[in-house]
PDB file of C-alpha atoms in Angstrom:
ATOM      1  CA  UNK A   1       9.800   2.733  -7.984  1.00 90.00           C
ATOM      2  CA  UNK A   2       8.613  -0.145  -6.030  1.00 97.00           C
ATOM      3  CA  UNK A   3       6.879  -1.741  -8.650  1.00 98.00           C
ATOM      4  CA  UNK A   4       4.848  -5.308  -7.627  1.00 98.00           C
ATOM      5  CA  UNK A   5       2.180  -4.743 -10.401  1.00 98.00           C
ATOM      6  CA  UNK A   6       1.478  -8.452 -11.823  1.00 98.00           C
ATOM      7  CA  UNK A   7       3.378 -10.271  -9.422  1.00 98.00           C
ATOM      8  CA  UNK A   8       1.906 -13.560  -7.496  1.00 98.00           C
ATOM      9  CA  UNK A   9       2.317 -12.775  -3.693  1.00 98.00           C
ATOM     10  CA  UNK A  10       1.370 -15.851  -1.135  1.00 98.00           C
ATOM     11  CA  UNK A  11       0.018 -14.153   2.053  1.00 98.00           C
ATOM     12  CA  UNK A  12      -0.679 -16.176   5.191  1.00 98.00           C
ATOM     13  CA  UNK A  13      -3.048 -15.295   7.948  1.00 97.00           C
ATOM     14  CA  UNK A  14      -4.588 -13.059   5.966  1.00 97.00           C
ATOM     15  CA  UNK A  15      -8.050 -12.788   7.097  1.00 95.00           C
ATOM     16  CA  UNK A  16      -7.446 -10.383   9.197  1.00 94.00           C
ATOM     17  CA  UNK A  17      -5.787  -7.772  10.869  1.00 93.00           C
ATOM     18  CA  UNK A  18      -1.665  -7.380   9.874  1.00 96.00           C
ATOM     19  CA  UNK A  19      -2.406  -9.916   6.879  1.00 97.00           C
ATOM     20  CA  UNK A  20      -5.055  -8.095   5.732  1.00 96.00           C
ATOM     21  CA  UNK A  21      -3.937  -5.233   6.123  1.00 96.00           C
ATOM     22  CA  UNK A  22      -0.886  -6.220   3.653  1.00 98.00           C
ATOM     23  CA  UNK A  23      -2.992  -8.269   1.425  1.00 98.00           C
ATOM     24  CA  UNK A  24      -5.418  -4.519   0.524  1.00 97.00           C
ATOM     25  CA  UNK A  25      -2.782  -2.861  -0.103  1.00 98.00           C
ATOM     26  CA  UNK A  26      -0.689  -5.080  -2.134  1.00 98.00           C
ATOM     27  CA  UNK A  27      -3.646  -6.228  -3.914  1.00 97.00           C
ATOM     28  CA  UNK A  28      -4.225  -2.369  -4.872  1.00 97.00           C
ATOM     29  CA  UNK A  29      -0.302  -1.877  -5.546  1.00 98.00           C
ATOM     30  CA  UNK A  30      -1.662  -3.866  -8.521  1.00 97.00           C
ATOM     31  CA  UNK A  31      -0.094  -7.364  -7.745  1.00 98.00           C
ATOM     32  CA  UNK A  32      -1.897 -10.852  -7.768  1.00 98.00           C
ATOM     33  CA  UNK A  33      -2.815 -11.491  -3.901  1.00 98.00           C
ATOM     34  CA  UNK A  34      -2.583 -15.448  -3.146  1.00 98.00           C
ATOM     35  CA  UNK A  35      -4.713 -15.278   0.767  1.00 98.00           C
ATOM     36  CA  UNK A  36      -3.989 -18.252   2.820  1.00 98.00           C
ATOM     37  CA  UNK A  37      -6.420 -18.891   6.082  1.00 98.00           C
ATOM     38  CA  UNK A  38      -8.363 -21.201   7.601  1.00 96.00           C
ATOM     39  CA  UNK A  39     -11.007 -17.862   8.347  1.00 94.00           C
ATOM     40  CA  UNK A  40     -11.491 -15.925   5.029  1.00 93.00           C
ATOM     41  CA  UNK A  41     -13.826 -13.139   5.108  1.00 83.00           C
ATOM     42  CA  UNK A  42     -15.775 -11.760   1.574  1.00 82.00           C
ATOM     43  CA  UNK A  43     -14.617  -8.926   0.023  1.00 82.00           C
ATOM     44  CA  UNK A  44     -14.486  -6.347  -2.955  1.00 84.00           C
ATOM     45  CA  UNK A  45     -11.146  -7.051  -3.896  1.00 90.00           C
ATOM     46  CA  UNK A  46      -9.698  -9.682  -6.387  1.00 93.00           C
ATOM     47  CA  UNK A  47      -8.001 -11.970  -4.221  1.00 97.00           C
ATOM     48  CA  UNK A  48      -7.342 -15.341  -4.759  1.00 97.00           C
ATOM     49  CA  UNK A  49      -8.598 -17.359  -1.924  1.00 97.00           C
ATOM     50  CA  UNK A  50      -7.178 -20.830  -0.164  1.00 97.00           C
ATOM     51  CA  UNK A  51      -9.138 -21.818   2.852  1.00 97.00           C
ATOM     52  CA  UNK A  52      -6.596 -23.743   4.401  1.00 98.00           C
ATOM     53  CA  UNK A  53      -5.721 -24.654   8.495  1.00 98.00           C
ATOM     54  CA  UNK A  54      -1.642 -24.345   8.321  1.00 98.00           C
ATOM     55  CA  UNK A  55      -2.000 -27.170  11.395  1.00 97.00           C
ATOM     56  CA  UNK A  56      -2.214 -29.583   8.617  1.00 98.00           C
ATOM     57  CA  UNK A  57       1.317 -29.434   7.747  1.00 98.00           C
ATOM     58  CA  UNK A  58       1.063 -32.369   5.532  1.00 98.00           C
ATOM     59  CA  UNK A  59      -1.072 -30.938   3.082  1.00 98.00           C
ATOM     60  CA  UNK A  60       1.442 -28.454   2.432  1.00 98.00           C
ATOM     61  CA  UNK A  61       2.479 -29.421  -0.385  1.00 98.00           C
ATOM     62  CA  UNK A  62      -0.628 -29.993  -2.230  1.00 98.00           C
ATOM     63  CA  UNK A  63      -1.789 -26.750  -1.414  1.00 98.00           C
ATOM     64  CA  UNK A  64       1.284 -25.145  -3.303  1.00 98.00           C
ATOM     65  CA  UNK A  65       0.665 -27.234  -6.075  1.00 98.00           C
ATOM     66  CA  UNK A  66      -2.518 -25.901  -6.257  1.00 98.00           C
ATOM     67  CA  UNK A  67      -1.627 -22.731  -6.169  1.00 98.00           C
ATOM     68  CA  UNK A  68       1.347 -22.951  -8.921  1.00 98.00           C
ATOM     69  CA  UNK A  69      -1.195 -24.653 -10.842  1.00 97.00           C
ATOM     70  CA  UNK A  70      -3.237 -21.744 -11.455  1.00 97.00           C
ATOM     71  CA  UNK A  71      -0.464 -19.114 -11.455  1.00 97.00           C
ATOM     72  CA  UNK A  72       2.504 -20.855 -12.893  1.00 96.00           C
ATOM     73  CA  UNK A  73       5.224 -19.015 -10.850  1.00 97.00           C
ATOM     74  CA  UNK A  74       5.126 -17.340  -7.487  1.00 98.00           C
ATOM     75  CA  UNK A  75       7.124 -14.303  -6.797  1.00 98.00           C
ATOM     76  CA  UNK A  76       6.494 -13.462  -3.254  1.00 98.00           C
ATOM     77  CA  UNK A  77       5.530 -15.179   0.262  1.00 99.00           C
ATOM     78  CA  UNK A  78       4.944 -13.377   3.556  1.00 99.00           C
ATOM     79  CA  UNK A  79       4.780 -16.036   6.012  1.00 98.00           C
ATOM     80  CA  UNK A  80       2.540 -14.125   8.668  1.00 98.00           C
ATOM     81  CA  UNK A  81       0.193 -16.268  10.501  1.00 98.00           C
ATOM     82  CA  UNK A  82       0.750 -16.821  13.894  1.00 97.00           C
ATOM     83  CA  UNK A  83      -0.880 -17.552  17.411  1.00 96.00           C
ATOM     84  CA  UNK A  84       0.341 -16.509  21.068  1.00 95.00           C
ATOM     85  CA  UNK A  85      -1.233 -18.413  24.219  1.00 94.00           C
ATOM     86  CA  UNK A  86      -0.101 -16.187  27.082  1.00 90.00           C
ATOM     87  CA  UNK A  87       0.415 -18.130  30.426  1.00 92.00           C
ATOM     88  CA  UNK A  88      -0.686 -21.173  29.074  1.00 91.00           C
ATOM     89  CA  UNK A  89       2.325 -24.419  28.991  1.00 92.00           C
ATOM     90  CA  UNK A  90       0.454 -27.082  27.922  1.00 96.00           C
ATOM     91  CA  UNK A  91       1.939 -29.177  24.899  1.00 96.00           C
ATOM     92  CA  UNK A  92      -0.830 -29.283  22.476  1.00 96.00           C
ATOM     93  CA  UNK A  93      -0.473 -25.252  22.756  1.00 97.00           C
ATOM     94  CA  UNK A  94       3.089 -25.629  22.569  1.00 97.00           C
ATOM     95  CA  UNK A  95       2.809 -27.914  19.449  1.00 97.00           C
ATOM     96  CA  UNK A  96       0.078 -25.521  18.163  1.00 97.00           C
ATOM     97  CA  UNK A  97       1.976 -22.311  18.527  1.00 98.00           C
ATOM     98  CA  UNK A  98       5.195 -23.786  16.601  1.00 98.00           C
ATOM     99  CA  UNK A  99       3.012 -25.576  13.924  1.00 98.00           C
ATOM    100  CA  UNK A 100       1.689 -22.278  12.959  1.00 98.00           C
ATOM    101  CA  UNK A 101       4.505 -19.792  13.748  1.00 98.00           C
ATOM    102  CA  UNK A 102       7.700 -21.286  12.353  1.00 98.00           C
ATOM    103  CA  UNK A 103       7.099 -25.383  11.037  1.00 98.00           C
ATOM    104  CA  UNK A 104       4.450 -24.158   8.426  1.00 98.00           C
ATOM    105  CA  UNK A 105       6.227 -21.350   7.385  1.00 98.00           C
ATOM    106  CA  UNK A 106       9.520 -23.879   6.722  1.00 98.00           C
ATOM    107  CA  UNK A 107       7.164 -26.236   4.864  1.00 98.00           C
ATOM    108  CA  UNK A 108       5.979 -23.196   2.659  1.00 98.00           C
ATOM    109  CA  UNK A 109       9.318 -22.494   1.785  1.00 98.00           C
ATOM    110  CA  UNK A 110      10.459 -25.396   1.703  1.00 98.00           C
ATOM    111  CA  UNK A 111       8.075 -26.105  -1.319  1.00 98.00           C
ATOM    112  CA  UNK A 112       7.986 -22.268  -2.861  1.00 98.00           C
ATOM    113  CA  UNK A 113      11.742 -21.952  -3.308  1.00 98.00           C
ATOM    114  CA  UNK A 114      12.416 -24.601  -6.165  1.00 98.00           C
ATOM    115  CA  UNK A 115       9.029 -23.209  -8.006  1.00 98.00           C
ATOM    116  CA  UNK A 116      10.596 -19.430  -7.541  1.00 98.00           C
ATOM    117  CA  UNK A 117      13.900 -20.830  -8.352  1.00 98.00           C
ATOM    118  CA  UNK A 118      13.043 -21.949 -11.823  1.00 98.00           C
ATOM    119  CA  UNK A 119      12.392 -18.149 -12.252  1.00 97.00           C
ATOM    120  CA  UNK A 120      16.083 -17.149 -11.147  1.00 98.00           C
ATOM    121  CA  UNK A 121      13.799 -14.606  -8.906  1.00 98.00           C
ATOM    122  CA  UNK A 122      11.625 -14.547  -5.762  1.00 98.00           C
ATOM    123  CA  UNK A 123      11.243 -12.537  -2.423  1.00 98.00           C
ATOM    124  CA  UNK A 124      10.208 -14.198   1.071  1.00 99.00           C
ATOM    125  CA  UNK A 125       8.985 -11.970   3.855  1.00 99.00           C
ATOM    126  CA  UNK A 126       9.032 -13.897   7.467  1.00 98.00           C
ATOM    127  CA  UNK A 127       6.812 -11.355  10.457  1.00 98.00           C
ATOM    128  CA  UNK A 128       8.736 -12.182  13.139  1.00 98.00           C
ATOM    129  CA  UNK A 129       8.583 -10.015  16.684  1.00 97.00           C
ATOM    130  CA  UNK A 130       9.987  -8.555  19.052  1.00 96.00           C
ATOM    131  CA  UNK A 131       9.502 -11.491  20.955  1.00 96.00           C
ATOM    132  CA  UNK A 132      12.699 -13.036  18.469  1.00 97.00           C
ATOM    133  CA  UNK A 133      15.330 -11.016  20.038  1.00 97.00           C
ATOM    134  CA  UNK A 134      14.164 -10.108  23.291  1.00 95.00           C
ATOM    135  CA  UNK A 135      12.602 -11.762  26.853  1.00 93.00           C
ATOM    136  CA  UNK A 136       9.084 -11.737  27.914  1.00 92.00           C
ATOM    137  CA  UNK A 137       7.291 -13.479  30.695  1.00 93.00           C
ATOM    138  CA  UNK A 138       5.360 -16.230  30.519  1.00 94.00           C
ATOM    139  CA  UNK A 139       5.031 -16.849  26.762  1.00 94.00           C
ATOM    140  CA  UNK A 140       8.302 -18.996  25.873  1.00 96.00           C
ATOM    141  CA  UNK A 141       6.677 -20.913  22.920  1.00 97.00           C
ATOM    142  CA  UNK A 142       5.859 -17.758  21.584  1.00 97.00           C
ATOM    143  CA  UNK A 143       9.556 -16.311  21.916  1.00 97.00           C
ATOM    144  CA  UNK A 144      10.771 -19.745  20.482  1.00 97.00           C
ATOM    145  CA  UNK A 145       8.881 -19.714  17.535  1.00 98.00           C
ATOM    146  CA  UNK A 146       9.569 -16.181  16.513  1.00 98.00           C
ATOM    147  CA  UNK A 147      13.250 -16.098  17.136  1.00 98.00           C
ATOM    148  CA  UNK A 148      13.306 -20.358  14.711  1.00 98.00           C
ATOM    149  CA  UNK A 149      11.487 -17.731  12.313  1.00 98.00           C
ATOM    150  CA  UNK A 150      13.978 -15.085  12.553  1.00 98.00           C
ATOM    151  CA  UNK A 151      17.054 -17.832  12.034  1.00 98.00           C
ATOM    152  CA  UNK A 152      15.297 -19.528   9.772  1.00 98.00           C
ATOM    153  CA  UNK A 153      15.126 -16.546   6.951  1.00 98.00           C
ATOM    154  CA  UNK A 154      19.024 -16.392   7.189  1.00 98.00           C
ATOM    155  CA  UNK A 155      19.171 -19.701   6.445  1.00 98.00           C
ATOM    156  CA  UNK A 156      16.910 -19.524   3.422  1.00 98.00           C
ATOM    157  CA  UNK A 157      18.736 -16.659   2.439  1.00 98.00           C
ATOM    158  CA  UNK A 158      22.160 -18.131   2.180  1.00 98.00           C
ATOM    159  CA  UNK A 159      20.892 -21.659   0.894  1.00 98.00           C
ATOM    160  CA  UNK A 160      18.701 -20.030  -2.042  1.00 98.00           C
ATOM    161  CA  UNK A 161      20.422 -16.403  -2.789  1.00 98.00           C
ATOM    162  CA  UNK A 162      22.054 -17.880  -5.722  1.00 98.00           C
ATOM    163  CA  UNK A 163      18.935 -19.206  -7.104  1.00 98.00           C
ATOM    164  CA  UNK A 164      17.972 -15.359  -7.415  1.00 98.00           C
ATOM    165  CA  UNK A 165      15.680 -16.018  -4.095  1.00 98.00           C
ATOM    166  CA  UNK A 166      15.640 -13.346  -1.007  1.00 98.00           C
ATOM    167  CA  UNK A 167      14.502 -13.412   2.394  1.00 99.00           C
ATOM    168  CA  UNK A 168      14.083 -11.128   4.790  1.00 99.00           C
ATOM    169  CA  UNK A 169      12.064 -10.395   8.472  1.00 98.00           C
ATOM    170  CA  UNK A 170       9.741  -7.873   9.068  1.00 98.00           C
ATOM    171  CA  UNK A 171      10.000  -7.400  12.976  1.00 98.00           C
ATOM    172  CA  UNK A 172       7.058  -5.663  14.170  1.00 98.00           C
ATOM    173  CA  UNK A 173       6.876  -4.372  17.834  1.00 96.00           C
ATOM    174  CA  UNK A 174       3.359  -3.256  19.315  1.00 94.00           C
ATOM    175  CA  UNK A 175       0.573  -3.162  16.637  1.00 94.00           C
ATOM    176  CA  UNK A 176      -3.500  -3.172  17.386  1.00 91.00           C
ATOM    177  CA  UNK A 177      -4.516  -6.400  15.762  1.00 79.00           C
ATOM    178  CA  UNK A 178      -6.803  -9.038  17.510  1.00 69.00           C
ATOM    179  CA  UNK A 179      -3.801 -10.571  19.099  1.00 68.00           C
ATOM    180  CA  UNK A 180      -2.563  -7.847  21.126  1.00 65.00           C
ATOM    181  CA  UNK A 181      -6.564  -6.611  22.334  1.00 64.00           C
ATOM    182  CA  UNK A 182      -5.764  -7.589  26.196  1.00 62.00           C
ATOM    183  CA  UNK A 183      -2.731  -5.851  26.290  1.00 57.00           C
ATOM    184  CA  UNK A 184      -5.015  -2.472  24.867  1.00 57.00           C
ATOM    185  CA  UNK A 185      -7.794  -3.897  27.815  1.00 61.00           C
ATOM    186  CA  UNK A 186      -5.055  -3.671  30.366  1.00 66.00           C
ATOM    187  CA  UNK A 187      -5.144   0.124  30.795  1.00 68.00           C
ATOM    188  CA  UNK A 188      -1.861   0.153  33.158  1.00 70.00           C
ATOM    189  CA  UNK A 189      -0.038  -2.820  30.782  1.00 78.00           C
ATOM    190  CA  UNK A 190      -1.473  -0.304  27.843  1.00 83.00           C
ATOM    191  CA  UNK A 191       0.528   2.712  29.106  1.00 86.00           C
ATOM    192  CA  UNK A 192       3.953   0.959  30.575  1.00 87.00           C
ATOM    193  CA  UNK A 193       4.198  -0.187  27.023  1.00 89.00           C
ATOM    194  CA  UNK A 194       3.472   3.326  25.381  1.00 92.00           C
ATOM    195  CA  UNK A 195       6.173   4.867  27.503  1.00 92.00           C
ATOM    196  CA  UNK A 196       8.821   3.202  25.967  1.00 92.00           C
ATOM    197  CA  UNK A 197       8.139   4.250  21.921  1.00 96.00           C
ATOM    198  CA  UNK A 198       9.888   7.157  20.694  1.00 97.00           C
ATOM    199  CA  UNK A 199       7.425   7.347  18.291  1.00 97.00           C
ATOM    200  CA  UNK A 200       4.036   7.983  20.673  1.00 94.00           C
ATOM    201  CA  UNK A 201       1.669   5.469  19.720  1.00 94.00           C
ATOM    202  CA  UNK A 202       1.047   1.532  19.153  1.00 94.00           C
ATOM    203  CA  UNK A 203       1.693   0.903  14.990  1.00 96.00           C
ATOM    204  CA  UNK A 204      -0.941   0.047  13.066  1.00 96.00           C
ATOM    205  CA  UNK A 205      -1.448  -3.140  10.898  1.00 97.00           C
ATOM    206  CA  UNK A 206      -0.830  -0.512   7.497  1.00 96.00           C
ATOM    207  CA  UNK A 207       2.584   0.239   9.056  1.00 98.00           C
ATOM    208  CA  UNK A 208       3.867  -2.872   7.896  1.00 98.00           C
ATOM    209  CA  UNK A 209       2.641  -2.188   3.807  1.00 98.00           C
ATOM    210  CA  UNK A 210       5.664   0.211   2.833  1.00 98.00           C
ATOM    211  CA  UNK A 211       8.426  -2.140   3.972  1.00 98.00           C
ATOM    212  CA  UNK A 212       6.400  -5.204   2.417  1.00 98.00           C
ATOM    213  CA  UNK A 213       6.219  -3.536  -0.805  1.00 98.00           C
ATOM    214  CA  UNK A 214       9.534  -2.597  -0.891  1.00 98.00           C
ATOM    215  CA  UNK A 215      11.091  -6.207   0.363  1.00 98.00           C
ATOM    216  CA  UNK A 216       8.879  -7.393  -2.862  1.00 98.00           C
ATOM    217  CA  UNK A 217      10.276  -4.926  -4.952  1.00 98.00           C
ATOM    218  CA  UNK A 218      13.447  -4.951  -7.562  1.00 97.00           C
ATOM    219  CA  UNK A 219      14.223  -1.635  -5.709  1.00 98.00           C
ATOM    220  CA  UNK A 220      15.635  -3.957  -2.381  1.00 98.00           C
ATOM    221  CA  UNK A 221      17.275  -6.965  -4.881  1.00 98.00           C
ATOM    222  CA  UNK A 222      20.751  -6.656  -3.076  1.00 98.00           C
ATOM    223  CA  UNK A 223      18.922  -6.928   0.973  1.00 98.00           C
ATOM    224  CA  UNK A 224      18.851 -10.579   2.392  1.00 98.00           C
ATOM    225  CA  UNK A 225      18.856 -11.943   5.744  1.00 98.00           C
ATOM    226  CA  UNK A 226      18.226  -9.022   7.581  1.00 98.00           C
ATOM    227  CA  UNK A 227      15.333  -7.577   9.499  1.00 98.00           C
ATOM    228  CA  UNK A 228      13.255  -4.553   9.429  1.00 98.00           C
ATOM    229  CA  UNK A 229      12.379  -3.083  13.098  1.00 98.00           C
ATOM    230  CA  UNK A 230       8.671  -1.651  12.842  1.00 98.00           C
ATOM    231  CA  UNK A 231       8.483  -0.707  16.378  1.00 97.00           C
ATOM    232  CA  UNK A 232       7.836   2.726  16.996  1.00 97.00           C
ATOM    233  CA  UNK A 233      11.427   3.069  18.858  1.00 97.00           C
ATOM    234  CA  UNK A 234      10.390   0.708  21.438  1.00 96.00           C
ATOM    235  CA  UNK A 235      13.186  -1.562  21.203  1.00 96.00           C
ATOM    236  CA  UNK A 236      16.091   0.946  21.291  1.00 96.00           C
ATOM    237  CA  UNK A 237      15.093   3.085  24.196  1.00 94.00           C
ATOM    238  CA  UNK A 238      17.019   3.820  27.267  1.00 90.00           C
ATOM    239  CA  UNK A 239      16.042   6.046  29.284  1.00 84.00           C
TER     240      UNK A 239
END
C-alpha cells in the first residue's frame, strides 16, 4: 500500500526543514524527487535539483519545461515554500510573502496540470496553516496567503478532477522548522502554545511524510479538496 516508487514528485522549498524533510523520505519511498529552491544544500541522496528563486514568477514556466523535459510526465507537486514576516507591513514584504506563498504556487499549477493531464493522473499537495482558517496578530499577509492557498486547491480540484488530477492541503499547526525558531526562543510564547495540543509536543517536520505519501498514493484516488489537520490537537481544543 502506498506505493510512490518511480513517480516524479515536484517539491518546493525543499532545502530545508518541512521540505526536506518530505523530499528524504519520499526520495527513499523510492520515487523520483524534483527539489525546487533558491538555497539547495549537497547531499547523499538522488535528487534532482532546480536552483530556482519562486520571486521570479515569470520564469515559471520555463522552469517546468525544464523539468518535463527531462522527466516527460510529472505525477506529484507539493507546493511548500513559504515566508512569514511577523510585525512587519511594508509592501515589498507584503508582495514578497504572497509571491512565494500562494502566486507561485498558482503559476506551478497553473503550468503542471495540462502536463499531468495528458496522463489522465496527477496529485497536488498545497502546505497551508493554521494561519488559513484561523486569526493571529500581527501577521495578516501571512494569514492571507495561506487561507488564497487553502481556496485555491478547491478550485484546482473541481476545475481539473476530471482530467484524473487531485488536490489536496496539508494543514500543519506548530512544527520546529527555521520559521517557527522565535516562537521556541520565546520560553513563555513556547509554553502558552504547548498548552493547547492534545497531543504534548510541537510536530516535527517528518510528521508531515505519512500524509504526503499517502495524498501521492493510488490508495487516496477518491480524496480532493480537502485538508489534512497535522496539529497535534491544537486547533480543536476547548478547554
Amino acid at each position: 500500500m502506498f506505493n510512490i516508487r518511480d513517480k516524479n514528485i515536484v517539491i518546493t522549498g525543499s532545502g530545508r526543514g518541512i521540505g526536506l524533510s518530505l523530499a528524504i523520505e519520499i526520495e527513499k519511498a523510492g520515487a523520483n524527487v524534483i527539489r525546487i529552491d533558491k538555497n539547495l544544500g549537497k547531499s547523499n541522496l538522488n535528487f534532482y535539483d532546480f536552483k530556482f528563486d519562486l520571486e521570479k514568477i515569470n520564469k515559471i514556466s520555463n522552469l517546468v519545461k525544464k523539468i518535463n523535459s527531462k522527466f516527460k510526465r510529472i505525477d506529484g507537486l507539493i507546493n511548500n515554500a513559504g515566508v512569514t514576516f511577523h510585525n512587519n507591513l511594508s509592501l515589498d514584504k507584503v508582495y514578497k510573502t504572497l509571491n512565494i506563498n500562494l502566486i507561485s504556487s498558482f503559476e506551478l499549477i497553473k503550468k503542471i496540470c495540462p502536463i499531468m493531464a495528458k496522463h489522465k493522473s496527477g496529485s497536488i499537495i498545497n502546505i497551508t496553516s493554521l494561519g488559513a482558517d484561523l486569526a493571529f496578530p500581527n501577521n495578516p499577509s501571512y494569514q492571507i496567503s495561506k487561507s488564497g492557498l487553502k481556496q485555491l486547491s478547491k478550485s484546482v480540484a473541481i476545475d481539473w478532477g476530471r482530467k484524473g488530477i487531485r488536490c489536496n492541503n496539508i494543514k500543519p499547526g506548530y512544527i520546529k522548522s527555521s520559521m517557527t525558531q522565535k516562537n521556541k526562543k520565546n520560553s513563555y510564547g513556547y509554553k502558552e502554545r504547548l498548552k493547547r495540543m492534545i497531543i504534548p509536543r510541537w510536530g516535527l517536520p517528518s510528521d508531515l511524510v505519512g500524509a504526503s505519501i499517502f495524498l501521492l498514493s493510488k490508495e487516496s484516488s477518491y480524496i480532493t479538496g480537502t485538508d489534512i489537520v497535522i496539529d497535534g490537537g491544537w486547533s480543536i481544543k476547548g478547554l
